Coordinates of N, CA and C in Angstrom, one line a residue:
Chain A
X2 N 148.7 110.1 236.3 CA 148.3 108.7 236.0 C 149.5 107.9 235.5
X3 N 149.7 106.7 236.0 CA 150.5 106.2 235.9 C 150.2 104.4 234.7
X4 N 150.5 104.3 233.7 CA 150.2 102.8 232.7 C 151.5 102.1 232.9
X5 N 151.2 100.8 232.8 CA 152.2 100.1 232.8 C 152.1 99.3 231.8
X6 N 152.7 98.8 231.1 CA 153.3 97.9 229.6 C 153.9 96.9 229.7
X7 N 153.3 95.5 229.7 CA 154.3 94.2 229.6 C 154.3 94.0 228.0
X8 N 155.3 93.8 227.5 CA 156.0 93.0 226.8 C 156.2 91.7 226.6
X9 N 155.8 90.9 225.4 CA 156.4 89.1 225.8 C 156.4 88.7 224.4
X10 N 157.4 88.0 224.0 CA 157.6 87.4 222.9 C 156.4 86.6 222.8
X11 N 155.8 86.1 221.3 CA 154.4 85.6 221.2 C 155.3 84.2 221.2
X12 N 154.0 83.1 222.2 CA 154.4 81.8 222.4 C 155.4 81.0 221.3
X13 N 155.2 81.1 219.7 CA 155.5 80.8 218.8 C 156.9 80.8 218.5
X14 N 157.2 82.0 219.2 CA 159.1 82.6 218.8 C 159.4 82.4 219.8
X15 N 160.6 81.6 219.6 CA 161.9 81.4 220.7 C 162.4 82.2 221.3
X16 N 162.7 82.1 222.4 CA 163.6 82.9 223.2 C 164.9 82.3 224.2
X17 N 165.9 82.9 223.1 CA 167.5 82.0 223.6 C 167.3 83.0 225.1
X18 N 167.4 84.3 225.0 CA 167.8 84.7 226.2 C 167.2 83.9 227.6
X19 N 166.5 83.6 227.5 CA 165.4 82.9 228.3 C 165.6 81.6 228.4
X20 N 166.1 81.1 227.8 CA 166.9 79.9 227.6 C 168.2 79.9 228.0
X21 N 169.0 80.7 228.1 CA 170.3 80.7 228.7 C 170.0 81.3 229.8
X22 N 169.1 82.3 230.9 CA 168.8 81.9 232.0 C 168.1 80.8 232.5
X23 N 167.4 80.3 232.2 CA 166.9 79.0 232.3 C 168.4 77.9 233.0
X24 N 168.7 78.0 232.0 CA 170.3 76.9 232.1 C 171.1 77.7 233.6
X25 N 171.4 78.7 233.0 CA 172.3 79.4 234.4 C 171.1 78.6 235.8
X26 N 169.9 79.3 236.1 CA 169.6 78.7 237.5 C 169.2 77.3 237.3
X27 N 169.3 76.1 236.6 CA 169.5 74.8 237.0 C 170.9 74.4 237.2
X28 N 172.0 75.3 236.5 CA 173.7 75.0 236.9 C 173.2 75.6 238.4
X29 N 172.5 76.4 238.9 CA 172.6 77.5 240.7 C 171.5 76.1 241.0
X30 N 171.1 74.9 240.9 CA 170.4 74.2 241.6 C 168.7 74.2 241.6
X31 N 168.3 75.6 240.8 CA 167.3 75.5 241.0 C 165.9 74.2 239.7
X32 N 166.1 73.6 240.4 CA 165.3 72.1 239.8 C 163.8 72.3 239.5
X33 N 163.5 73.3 240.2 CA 161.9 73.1 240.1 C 161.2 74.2 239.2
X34 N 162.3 74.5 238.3 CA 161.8 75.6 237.4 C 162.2 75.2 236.1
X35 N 161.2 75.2 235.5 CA 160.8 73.9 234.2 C 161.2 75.2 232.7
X36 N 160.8 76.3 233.1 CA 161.2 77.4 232.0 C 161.2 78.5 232.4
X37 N 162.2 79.6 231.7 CA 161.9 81.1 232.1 C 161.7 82.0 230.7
X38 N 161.1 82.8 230.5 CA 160.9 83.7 229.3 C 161.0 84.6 229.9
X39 N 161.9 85.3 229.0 CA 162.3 87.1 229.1 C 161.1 88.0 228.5
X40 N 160.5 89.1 229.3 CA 159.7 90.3 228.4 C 160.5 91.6 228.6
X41 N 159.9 92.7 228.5 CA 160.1 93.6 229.2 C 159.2 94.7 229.4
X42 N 159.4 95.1 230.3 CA 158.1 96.5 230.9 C 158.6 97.7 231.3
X43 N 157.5 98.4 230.7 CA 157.7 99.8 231.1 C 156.6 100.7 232.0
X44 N 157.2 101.7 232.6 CA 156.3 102.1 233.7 C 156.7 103.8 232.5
X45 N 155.1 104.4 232.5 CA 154.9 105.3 231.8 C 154.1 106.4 232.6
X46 N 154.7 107.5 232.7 CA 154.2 108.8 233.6 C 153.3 109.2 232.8
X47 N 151.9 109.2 232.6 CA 151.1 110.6 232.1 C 150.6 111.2 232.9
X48 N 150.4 112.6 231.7 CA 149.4 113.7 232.4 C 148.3 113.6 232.8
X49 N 148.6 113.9 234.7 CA 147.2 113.6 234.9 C 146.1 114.1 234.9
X50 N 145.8 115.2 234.0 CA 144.6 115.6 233.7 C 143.8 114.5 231.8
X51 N 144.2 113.6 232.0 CA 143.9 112.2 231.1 C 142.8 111.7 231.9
X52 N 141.9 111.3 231.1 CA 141.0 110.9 231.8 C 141.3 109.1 231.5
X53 N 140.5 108.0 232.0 CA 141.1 106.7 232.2 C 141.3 106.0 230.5
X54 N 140.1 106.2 230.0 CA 139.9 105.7 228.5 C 141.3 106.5 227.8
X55 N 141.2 107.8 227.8 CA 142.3 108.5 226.8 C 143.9 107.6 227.3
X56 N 144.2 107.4 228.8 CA 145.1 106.6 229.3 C 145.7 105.5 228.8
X57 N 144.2 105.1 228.6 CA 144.5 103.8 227.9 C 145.1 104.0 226.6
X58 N 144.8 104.5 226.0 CA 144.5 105.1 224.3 C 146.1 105.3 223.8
X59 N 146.5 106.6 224.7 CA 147.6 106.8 224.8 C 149.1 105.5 224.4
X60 N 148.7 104.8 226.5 CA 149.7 104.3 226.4 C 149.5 102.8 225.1
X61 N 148.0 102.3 224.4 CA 147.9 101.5 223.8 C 148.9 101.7 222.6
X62 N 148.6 103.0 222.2 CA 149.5 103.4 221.1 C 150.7 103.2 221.0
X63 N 151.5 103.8 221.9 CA 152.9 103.9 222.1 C 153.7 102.7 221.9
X64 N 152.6 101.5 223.0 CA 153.2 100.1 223.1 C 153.0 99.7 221.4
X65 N 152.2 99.9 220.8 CA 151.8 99.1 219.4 C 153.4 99.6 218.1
X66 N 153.0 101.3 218.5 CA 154.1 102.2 217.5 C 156.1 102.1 218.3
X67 N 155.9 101.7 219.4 CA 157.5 101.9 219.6 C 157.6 100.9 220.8
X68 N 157.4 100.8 221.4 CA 158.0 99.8 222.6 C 157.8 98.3 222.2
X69 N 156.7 97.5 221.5 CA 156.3 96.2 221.0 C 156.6 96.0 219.4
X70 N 157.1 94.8 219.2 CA 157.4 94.5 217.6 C 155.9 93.7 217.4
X71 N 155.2 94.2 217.1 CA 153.9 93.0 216.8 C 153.7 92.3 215.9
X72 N 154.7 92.2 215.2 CA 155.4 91.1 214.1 C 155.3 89.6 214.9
X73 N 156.8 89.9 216.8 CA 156.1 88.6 216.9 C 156.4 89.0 218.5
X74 N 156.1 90.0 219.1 CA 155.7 89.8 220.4 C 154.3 90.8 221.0
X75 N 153.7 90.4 222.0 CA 152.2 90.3 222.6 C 152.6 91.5 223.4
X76 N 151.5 92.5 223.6 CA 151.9 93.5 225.0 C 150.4 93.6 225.3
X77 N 150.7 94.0 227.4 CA 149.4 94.0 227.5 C 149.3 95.4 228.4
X78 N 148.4 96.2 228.7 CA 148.4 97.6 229.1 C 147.5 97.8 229.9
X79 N 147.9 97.8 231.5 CA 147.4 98.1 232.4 C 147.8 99.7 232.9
X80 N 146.6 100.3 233.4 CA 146.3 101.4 233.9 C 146.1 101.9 235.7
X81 N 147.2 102.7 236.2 CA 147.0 102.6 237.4 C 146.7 104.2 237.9
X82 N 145.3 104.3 238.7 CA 145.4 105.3 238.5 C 146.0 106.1 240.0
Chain B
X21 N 152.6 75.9 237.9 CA 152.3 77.1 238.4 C 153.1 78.3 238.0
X22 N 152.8 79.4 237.8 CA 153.5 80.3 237.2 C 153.9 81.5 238.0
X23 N 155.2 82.0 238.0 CA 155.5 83.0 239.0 C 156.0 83.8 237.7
X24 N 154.9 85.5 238.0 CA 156.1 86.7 237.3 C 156.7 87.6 238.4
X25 N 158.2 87.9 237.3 CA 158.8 88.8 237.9 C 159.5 89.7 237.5
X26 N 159.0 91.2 238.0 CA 159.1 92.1 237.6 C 160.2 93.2 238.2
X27 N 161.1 93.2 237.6 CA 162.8 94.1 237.8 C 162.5 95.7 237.3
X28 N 162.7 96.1 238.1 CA 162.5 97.9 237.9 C 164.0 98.4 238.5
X29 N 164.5 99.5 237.8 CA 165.7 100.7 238.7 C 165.0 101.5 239.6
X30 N 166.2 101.1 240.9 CA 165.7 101.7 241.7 C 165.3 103.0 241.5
X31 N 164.8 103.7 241.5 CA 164.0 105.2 241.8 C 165.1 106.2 241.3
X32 N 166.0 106.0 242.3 CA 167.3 107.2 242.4 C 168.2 107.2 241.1
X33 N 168.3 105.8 240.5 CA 169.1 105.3 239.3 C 169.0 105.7 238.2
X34 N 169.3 106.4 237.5 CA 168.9 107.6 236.2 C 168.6 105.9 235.2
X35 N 168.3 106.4 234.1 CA 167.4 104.9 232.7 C 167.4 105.8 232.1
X36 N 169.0 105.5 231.1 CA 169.5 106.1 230.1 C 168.4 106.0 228.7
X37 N 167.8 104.4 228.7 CA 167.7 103.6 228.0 C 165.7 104.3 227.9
X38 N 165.0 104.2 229.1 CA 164.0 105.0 229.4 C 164.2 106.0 229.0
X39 N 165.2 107.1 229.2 CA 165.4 108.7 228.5 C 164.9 108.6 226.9
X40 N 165.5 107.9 226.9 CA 165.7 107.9 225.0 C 164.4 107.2 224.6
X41 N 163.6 106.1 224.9 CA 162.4 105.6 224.5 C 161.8 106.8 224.9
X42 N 161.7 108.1 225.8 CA 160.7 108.8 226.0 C 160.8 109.9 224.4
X43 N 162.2 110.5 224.6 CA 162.4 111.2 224.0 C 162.1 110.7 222.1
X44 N 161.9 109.9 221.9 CA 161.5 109.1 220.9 C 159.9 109.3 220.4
X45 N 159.2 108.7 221.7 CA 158.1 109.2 222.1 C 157.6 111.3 221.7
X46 N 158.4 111.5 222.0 CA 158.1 113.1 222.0 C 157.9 113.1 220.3
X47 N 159.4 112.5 220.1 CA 159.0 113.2 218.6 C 158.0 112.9 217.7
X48 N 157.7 111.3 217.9 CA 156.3 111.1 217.3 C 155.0 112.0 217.8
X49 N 155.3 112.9 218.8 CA 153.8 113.5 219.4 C 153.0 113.2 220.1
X50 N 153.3 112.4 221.3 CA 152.9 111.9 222.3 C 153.4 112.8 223.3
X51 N 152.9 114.1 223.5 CA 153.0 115.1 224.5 C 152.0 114.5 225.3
X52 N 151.6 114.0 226.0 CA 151.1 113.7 227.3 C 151.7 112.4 228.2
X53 N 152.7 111.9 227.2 CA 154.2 111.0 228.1 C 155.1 112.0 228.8
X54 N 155.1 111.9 230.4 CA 156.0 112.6 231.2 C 157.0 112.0 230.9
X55 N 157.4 110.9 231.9 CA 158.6 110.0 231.4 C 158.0 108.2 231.3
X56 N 159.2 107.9 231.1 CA 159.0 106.4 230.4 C 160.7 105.7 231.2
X57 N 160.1 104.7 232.1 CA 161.3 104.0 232.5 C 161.1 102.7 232.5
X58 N 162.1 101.9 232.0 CA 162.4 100.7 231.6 C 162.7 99.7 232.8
X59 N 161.8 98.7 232.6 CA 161.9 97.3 233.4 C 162.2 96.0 232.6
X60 N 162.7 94.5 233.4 CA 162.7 93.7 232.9 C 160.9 93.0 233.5
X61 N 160.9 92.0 232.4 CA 159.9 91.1 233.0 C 160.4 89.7 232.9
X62 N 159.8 88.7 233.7 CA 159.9 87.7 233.5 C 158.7 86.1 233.9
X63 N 158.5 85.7 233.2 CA 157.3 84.6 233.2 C 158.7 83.1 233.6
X64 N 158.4 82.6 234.7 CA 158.9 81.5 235.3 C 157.9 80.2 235.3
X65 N 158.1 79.2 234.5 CA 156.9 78.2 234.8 C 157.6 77.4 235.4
X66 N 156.7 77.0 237.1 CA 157.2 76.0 238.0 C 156.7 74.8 238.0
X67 N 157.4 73.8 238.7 CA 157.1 72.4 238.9 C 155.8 72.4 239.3
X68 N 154.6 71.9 238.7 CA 153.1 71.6 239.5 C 153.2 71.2 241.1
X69 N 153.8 70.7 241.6 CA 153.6 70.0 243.0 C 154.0 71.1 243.7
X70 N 154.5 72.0 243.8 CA 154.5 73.2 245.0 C 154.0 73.9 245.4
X71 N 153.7 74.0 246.1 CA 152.8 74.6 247.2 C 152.9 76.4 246.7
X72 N 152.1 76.8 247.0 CA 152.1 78.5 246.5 C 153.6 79.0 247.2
X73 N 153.4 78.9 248.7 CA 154.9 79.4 249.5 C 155.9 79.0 248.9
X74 N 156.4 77.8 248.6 CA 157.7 77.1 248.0 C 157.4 77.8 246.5
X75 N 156.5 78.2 245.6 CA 156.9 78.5 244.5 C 157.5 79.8 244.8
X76 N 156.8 81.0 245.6 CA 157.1 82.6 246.1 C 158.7 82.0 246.6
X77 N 158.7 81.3 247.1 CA 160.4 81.1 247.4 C 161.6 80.7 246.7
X78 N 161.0 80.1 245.7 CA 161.9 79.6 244.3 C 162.1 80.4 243.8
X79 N 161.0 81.4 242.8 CA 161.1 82.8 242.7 C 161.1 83.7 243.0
X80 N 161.3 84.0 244.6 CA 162.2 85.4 245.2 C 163.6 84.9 244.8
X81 N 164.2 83.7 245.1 CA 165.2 83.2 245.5 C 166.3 83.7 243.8
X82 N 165.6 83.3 243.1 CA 165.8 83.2 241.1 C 165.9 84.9 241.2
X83 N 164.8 85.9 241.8 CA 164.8 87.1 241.2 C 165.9 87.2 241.9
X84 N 166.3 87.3 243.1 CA 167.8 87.9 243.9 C 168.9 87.4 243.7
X85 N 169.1 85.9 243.2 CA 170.4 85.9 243.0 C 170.8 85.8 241.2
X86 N 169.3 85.7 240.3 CA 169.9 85.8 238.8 C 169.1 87.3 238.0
X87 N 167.5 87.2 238.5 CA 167.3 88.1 237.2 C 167.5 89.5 237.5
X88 N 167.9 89.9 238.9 CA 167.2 91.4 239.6 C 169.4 91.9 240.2
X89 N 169.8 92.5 240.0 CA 170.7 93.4 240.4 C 170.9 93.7 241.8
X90 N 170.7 93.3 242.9 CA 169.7 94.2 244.2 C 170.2 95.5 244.8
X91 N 171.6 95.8 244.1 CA 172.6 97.1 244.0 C 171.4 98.6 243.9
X92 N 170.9 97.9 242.3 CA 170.7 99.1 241.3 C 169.3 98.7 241.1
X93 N 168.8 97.6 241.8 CA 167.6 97.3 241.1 C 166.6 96.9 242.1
X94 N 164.9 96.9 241.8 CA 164.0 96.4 242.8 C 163.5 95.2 242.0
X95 N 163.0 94.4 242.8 CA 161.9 93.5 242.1 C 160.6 93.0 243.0
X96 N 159.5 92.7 241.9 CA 158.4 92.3 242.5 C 158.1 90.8 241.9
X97 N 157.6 90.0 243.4 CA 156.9 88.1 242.3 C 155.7 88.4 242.6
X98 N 155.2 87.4 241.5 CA 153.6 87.8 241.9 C 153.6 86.2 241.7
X99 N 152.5 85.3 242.2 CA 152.6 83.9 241.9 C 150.8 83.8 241.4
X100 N 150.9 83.1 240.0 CA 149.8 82.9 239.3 C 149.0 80.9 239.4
X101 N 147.8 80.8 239.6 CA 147.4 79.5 240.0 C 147.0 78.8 238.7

């Protein structure tokens, strides 16, 4: 079973990096893109004898204890099975 | 309109950076993490007046020539209404 983990800074906190891509593709022309924010994601291998709920459980954990600062960024945890 | 986009290593590409968040993972006691590989994300907010196609094309266009590698790297857009 396979979970996946998005990451994203919470609306409130800035994001230069995302702001200096932003800049880069309006210098490449691209006009019609108003903002970009950086996250990041992780694709997580479990055992597939997990059943869907424990899945969840699991990868909820992990995102909360090590992959997400929940001080000030959001993560959301989808499950594929 | 909102386009995300999601940067993953290709398959073949070892994720030094995935090794180590898994291995991290172990020691806290998350034995039912096989592995753990590292992607970028990214939330793009487009100009309202484009058409669903013209946005998928602004943001293929952004994933391939700024946020995505296409060497070492895959990416997926998804476009949100």
């Amino acid at each position: 079973m396979k979970a996946k983990v998005y990451v994203t800074l919470k609306p409130s906190v800035l994001d230069p990096q995302g702001k200096a891509i932003h800049h880069s593709a309006e210098l490449l022309g691209f006009d019609t893109i108003l903002d970009i924010r950086q996250g990041k994601y992780f694709e997580i291998q479990l055992a597939d004898n997990l059943s869907e709920t424990e899945a969840n459980e699991v990868a909820t954990n992990i995102a909360k204890d090590v992959l997400a600062n929940p001080v000030i960024e959001d993560f959301r945890v989808e499950i594929e099975k």
